[in-house]
Coordinates of C-alpha atoms and ligand atoms in Angstrom, one line a residue:
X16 CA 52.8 135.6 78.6
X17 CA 55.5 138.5 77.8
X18 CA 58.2 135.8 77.4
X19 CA 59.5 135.6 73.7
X20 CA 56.0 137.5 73.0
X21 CA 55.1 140.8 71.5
X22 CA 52.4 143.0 73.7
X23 CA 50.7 142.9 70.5
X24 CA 50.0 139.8 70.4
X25 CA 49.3 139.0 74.3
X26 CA 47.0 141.4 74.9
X27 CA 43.5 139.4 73.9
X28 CA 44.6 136.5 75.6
X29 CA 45.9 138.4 78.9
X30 CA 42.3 139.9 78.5
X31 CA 40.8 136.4 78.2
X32 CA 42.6 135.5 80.6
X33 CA 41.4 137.3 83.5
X34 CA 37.9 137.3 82.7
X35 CA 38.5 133.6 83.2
X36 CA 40.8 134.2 86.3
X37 CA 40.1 136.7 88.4
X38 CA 42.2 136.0 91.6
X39 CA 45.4 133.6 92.0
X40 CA 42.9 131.6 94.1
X41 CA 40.7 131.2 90.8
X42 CA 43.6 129.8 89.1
X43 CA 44.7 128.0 91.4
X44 CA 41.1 125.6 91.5
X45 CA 41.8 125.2 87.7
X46 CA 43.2 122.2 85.7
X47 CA 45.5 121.9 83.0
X48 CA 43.0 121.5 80.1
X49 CA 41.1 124.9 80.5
X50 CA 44.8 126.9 81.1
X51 CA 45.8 125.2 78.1
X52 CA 43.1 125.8 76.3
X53 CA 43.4 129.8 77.3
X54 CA 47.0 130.2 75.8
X55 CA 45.7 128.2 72.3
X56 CA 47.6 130.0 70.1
X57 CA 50.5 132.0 72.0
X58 CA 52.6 129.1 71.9
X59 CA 55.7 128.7 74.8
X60 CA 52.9 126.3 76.5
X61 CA 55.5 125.2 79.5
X62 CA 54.9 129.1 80.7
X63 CA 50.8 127.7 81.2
X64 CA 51.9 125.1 82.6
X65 CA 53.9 126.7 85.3
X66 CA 52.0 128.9 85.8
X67 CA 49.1 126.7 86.9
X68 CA 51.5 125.2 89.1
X69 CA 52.9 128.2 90.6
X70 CA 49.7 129.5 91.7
X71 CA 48.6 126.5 93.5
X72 CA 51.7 126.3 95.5
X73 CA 51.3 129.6 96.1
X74 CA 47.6 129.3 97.5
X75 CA 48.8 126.2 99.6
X76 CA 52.2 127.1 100.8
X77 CA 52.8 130.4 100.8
X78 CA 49.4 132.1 102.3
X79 CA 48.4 133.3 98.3
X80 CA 51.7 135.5 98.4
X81 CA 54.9 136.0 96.4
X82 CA 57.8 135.3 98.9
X83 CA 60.5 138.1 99.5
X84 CA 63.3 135.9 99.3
X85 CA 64.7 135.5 96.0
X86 CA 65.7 132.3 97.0
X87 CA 62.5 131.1 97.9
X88 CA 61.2 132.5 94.4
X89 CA 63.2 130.7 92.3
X90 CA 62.4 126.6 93.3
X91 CA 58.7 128.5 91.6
X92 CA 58.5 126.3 88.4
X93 CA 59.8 128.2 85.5
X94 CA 61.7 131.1 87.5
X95 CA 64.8 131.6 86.9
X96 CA 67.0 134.6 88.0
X97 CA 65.8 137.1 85.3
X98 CA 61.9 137.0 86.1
X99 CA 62.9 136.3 90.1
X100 CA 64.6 139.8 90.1
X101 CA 61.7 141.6 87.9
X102 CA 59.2 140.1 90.5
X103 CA 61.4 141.2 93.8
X104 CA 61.1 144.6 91.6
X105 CA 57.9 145.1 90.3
X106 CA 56.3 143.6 93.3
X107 CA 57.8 144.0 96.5
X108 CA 59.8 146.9 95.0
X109 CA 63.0 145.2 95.9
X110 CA 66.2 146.7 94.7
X111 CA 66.6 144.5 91.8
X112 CA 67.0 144.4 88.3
X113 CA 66.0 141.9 86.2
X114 CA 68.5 141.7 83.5
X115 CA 67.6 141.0 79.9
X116 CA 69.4 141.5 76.7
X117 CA 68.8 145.8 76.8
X118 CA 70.1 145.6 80.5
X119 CA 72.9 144.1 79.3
X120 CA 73.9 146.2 76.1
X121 CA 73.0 149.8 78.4
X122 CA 75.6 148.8 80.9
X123 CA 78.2 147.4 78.5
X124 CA 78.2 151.0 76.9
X125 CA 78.2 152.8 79.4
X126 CA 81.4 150.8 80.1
X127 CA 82.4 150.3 76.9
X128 CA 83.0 147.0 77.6
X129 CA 82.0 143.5 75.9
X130 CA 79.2 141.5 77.8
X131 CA 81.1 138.9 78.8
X132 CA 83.6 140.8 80.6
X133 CA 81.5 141.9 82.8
X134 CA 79.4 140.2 85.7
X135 CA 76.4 142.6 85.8
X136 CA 75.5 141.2 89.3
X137 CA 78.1 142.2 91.0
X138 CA 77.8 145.4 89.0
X139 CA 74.4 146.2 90.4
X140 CA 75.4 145.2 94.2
X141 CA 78.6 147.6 94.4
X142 CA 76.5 150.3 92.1
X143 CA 73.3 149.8 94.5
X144 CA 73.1 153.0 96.5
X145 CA 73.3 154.8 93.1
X146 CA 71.0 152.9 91.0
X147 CA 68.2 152.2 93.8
X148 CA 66.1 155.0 96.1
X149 CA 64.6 154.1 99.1
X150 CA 61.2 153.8 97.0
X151 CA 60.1 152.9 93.6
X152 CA 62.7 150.8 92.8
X153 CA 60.5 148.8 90.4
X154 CA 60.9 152.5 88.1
X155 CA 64.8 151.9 87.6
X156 CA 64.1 148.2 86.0
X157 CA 61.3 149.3 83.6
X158 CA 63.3 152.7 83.0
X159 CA 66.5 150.5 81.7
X160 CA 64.5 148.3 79.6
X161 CA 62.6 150.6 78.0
X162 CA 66.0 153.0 78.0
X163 CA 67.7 149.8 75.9
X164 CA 65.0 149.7 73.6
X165 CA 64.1 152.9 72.6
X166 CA 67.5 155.1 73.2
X167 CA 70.3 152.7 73.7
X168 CA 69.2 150.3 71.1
X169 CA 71.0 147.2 69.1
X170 CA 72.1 149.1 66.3
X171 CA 72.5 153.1 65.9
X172 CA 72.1 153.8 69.6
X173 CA 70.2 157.7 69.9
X174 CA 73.5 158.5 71.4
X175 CA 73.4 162.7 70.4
X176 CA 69.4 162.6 72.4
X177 CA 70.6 160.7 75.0
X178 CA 70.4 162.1 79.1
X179 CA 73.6 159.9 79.9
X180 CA 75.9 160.8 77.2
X181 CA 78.5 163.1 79.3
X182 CA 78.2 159.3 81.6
X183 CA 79.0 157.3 78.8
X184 CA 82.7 155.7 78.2
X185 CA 81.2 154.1 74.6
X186 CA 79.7 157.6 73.0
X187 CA 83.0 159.1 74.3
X188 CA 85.6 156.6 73.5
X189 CA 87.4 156.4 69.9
X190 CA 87.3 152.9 70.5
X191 CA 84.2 151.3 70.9
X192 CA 84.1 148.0 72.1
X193 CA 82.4 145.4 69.0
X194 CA 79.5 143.7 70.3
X195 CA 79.8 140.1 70.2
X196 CA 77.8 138.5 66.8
X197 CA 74.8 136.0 68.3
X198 CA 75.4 132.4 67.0
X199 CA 72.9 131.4 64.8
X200 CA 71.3 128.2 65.7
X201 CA 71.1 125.2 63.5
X202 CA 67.8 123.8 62.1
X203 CA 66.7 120.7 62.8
X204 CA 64.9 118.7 60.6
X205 CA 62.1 116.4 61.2
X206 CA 59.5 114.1 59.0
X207 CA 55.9 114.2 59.6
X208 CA 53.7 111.6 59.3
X209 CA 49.8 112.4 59.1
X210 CA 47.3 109.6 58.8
X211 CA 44.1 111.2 57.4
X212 CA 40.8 109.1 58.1
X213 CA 39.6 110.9 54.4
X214 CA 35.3 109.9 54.9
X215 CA 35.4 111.3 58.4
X216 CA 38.1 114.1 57.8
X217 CA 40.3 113.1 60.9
X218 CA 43.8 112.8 61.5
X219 CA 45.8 110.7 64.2
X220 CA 47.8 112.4 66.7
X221 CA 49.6 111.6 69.3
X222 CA 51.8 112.7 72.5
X223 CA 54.3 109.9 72.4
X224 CA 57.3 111.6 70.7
X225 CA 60.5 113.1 72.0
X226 CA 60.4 116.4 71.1
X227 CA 60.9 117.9 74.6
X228 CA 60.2 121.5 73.4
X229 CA 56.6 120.4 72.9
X230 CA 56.0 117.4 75.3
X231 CA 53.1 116.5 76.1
X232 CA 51.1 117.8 73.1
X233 CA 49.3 116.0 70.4
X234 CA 51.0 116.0 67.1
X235 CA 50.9 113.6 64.0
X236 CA 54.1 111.0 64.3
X237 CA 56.9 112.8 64.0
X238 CA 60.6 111.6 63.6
X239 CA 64.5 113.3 63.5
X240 CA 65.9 113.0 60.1
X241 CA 68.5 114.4 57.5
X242 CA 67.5 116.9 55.0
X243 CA 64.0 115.5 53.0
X244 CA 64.1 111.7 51.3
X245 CA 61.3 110.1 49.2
X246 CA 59.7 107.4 51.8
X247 CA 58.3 104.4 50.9
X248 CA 54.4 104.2 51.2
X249 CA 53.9 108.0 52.0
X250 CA 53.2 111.2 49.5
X251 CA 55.1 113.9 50.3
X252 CA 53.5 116.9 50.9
X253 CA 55.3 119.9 51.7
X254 CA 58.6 121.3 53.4
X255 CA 58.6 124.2 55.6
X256 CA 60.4 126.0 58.2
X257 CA 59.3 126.8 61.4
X258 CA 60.0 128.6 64.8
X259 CA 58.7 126.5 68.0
X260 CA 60.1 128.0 71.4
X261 CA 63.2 129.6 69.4
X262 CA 64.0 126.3 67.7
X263 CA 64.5 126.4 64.0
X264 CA 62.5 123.4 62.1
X265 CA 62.8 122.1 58.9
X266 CA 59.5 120.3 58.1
X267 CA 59.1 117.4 55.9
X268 CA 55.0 116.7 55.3
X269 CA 54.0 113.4 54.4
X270 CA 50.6 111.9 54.2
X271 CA 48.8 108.7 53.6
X272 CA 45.0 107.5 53.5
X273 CA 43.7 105.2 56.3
X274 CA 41.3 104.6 58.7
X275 CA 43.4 102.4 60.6
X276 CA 44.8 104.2 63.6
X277 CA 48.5 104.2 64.5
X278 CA 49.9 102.7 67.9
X279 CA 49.7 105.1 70.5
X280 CA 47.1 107.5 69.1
X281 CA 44.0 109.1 69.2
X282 CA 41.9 110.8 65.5
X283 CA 40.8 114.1 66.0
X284 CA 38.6 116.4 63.6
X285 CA 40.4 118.5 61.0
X286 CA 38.2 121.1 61.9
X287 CA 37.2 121.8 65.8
X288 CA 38.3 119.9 68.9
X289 CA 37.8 120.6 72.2
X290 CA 40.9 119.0 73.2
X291 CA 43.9 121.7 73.3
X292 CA 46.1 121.6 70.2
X293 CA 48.9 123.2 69.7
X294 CA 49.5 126.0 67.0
X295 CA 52.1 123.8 65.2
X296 CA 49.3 121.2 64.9
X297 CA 46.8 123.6 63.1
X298 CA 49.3 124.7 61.0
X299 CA 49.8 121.1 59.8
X300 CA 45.7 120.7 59.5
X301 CA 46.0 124.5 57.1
X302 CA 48.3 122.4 55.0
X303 CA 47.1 119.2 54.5
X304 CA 43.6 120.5 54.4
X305 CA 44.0 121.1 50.5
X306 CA 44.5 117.4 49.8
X307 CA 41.9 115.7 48.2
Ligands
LIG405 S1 75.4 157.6 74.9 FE1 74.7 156.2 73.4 S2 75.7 154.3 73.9 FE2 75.8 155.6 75.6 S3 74.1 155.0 76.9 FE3 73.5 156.7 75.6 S4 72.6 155.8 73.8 FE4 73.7 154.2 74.9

């Protein structure tokens, strides 16, 4: 739930969450729908899904245990070396570190050198008898993250308070490696097509559409396009920008009346559905719910 997500903001639904899964076990017996349905709202939905996944083949094949091999982690759907390491770490206090973006920047100072100079694996094997005790080694990975985010931070590290200053080849150097400047990503942008069914205040949805970053969802026809053009038979409604699993969208809204129901779809209330919908979808319903 922590991926790409404040605490802030997981907390209810980790607390939901639990009351509604107590055990791995519990999970495990559930289906799609009511996981789904749990995360409403906290986007990222392929983490739900795996997640589901992961604990059944957990429960079937590996007695209701995490393995100890990280290789045997990672074919887990949806683990990839960074949360692999943090769960050798937190769980089996392995000596591992997950690394993440403050990982990264910590160790590049204390080198003063760029991130991509530097392979931070082999960094943490030779540096192992250092870095790791014989216990507790899940303390050194939360210590570095929270070390990156509150001390050693992005921009105007805390370097005069900081314990490993006399350590550090970037606080001592005259010249201190530049960090290297993230690209930023294009936007894409897309048309939106909602058929509203005005007397019984539905709209059509549907899951046939190739946006892979939310497959399988419902979500009013949608197409690829270039910038925002008048269309023939549809009111324009709106353009806005959006954020879906770091992806920049530009929106174009169109609607039309009709009670006739597009190929390949299904209506569902403007209002409450006990089908899961996305928080992309709802937005679109807050927006077109002013038309008359
Ligand atoms: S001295 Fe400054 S740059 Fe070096 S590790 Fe500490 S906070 Fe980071």
């Amino acid at each position: 739930m922590l991926q790409q997500t404040q605490v802030k903001t997981v907390i209810p639904y980790f607390k939901k969450f639990l009351l509604n899964f107590s055990t791995l076990e519990s999970l495990s017996r559930s289906n799609e729908k009511k996981v789904l349905k749990l995360w409403e709202g906290l986007g990222y939905y392929r983490r739900a899904r795996n997640l589901l996944v992961t604990s059944k083949l957990l429960v079937r094949e590996h007695n209701s245990k995490l393995p100890k091999k990280i290789i045997d982690i990672k074919k887990l759907p949806g683990i990839g070396d960074y949360t692999a390491n943090a769960l050798l770490a937190f769980i089996h206090d392995q000596p591992a570190i997950a690394i993440d973006g403050n990982v990264k920047r910590v160790f590049s100072r204390i080198l003063n050198k760029k991130e991509n100079e530097l392979d931070f694996y082999k960094l943490i094997e030779i540096n192992k008898k250092t870095l790791f005790k014989e216990r507790r080694n899940s303390d050194i990975v939360e210590a570095l993250m929270e070390f990156g985010a509150l001390i050693c931070k992005p921009k105007e590290p805390e370097c005069l308070k900081c314990n490993i200053n006399n350590i550090c080849k970037y606080f001592k150097s005259d010249k201190k490696f530049k960090q290297i400047k993230k690209i930023k990503q294009k936007e894409k942008s897309y048309n939106i097509f909602c058929y509203i069914d005005k007397i019984k205040n539905k709209i059509a949805l549907t899951k046939k559409h190739d946006l892979g970053f939310l497959d399988k969802f419902y979500l009013p026809p949608i197409t690829e396009t270039v910038g925002t053009n008048k269309i023939k038979n549809w009111n324009f409604h709106s353009n806005f920008k959006n954020f879906i699993s770091n992806k920049k969208l530009n929106i174009n809204l169109y609607y039309k009346f009709s009670s006739k129901l597009p190929l390949q779809s299904q209506w569902f209330s403007l209002k409450e559905n006990n089908e899961f919908i996305p928080s992309f979808t709802k937005k679109i319903f807050k927006q077109i719910s002013n038309i008359n």
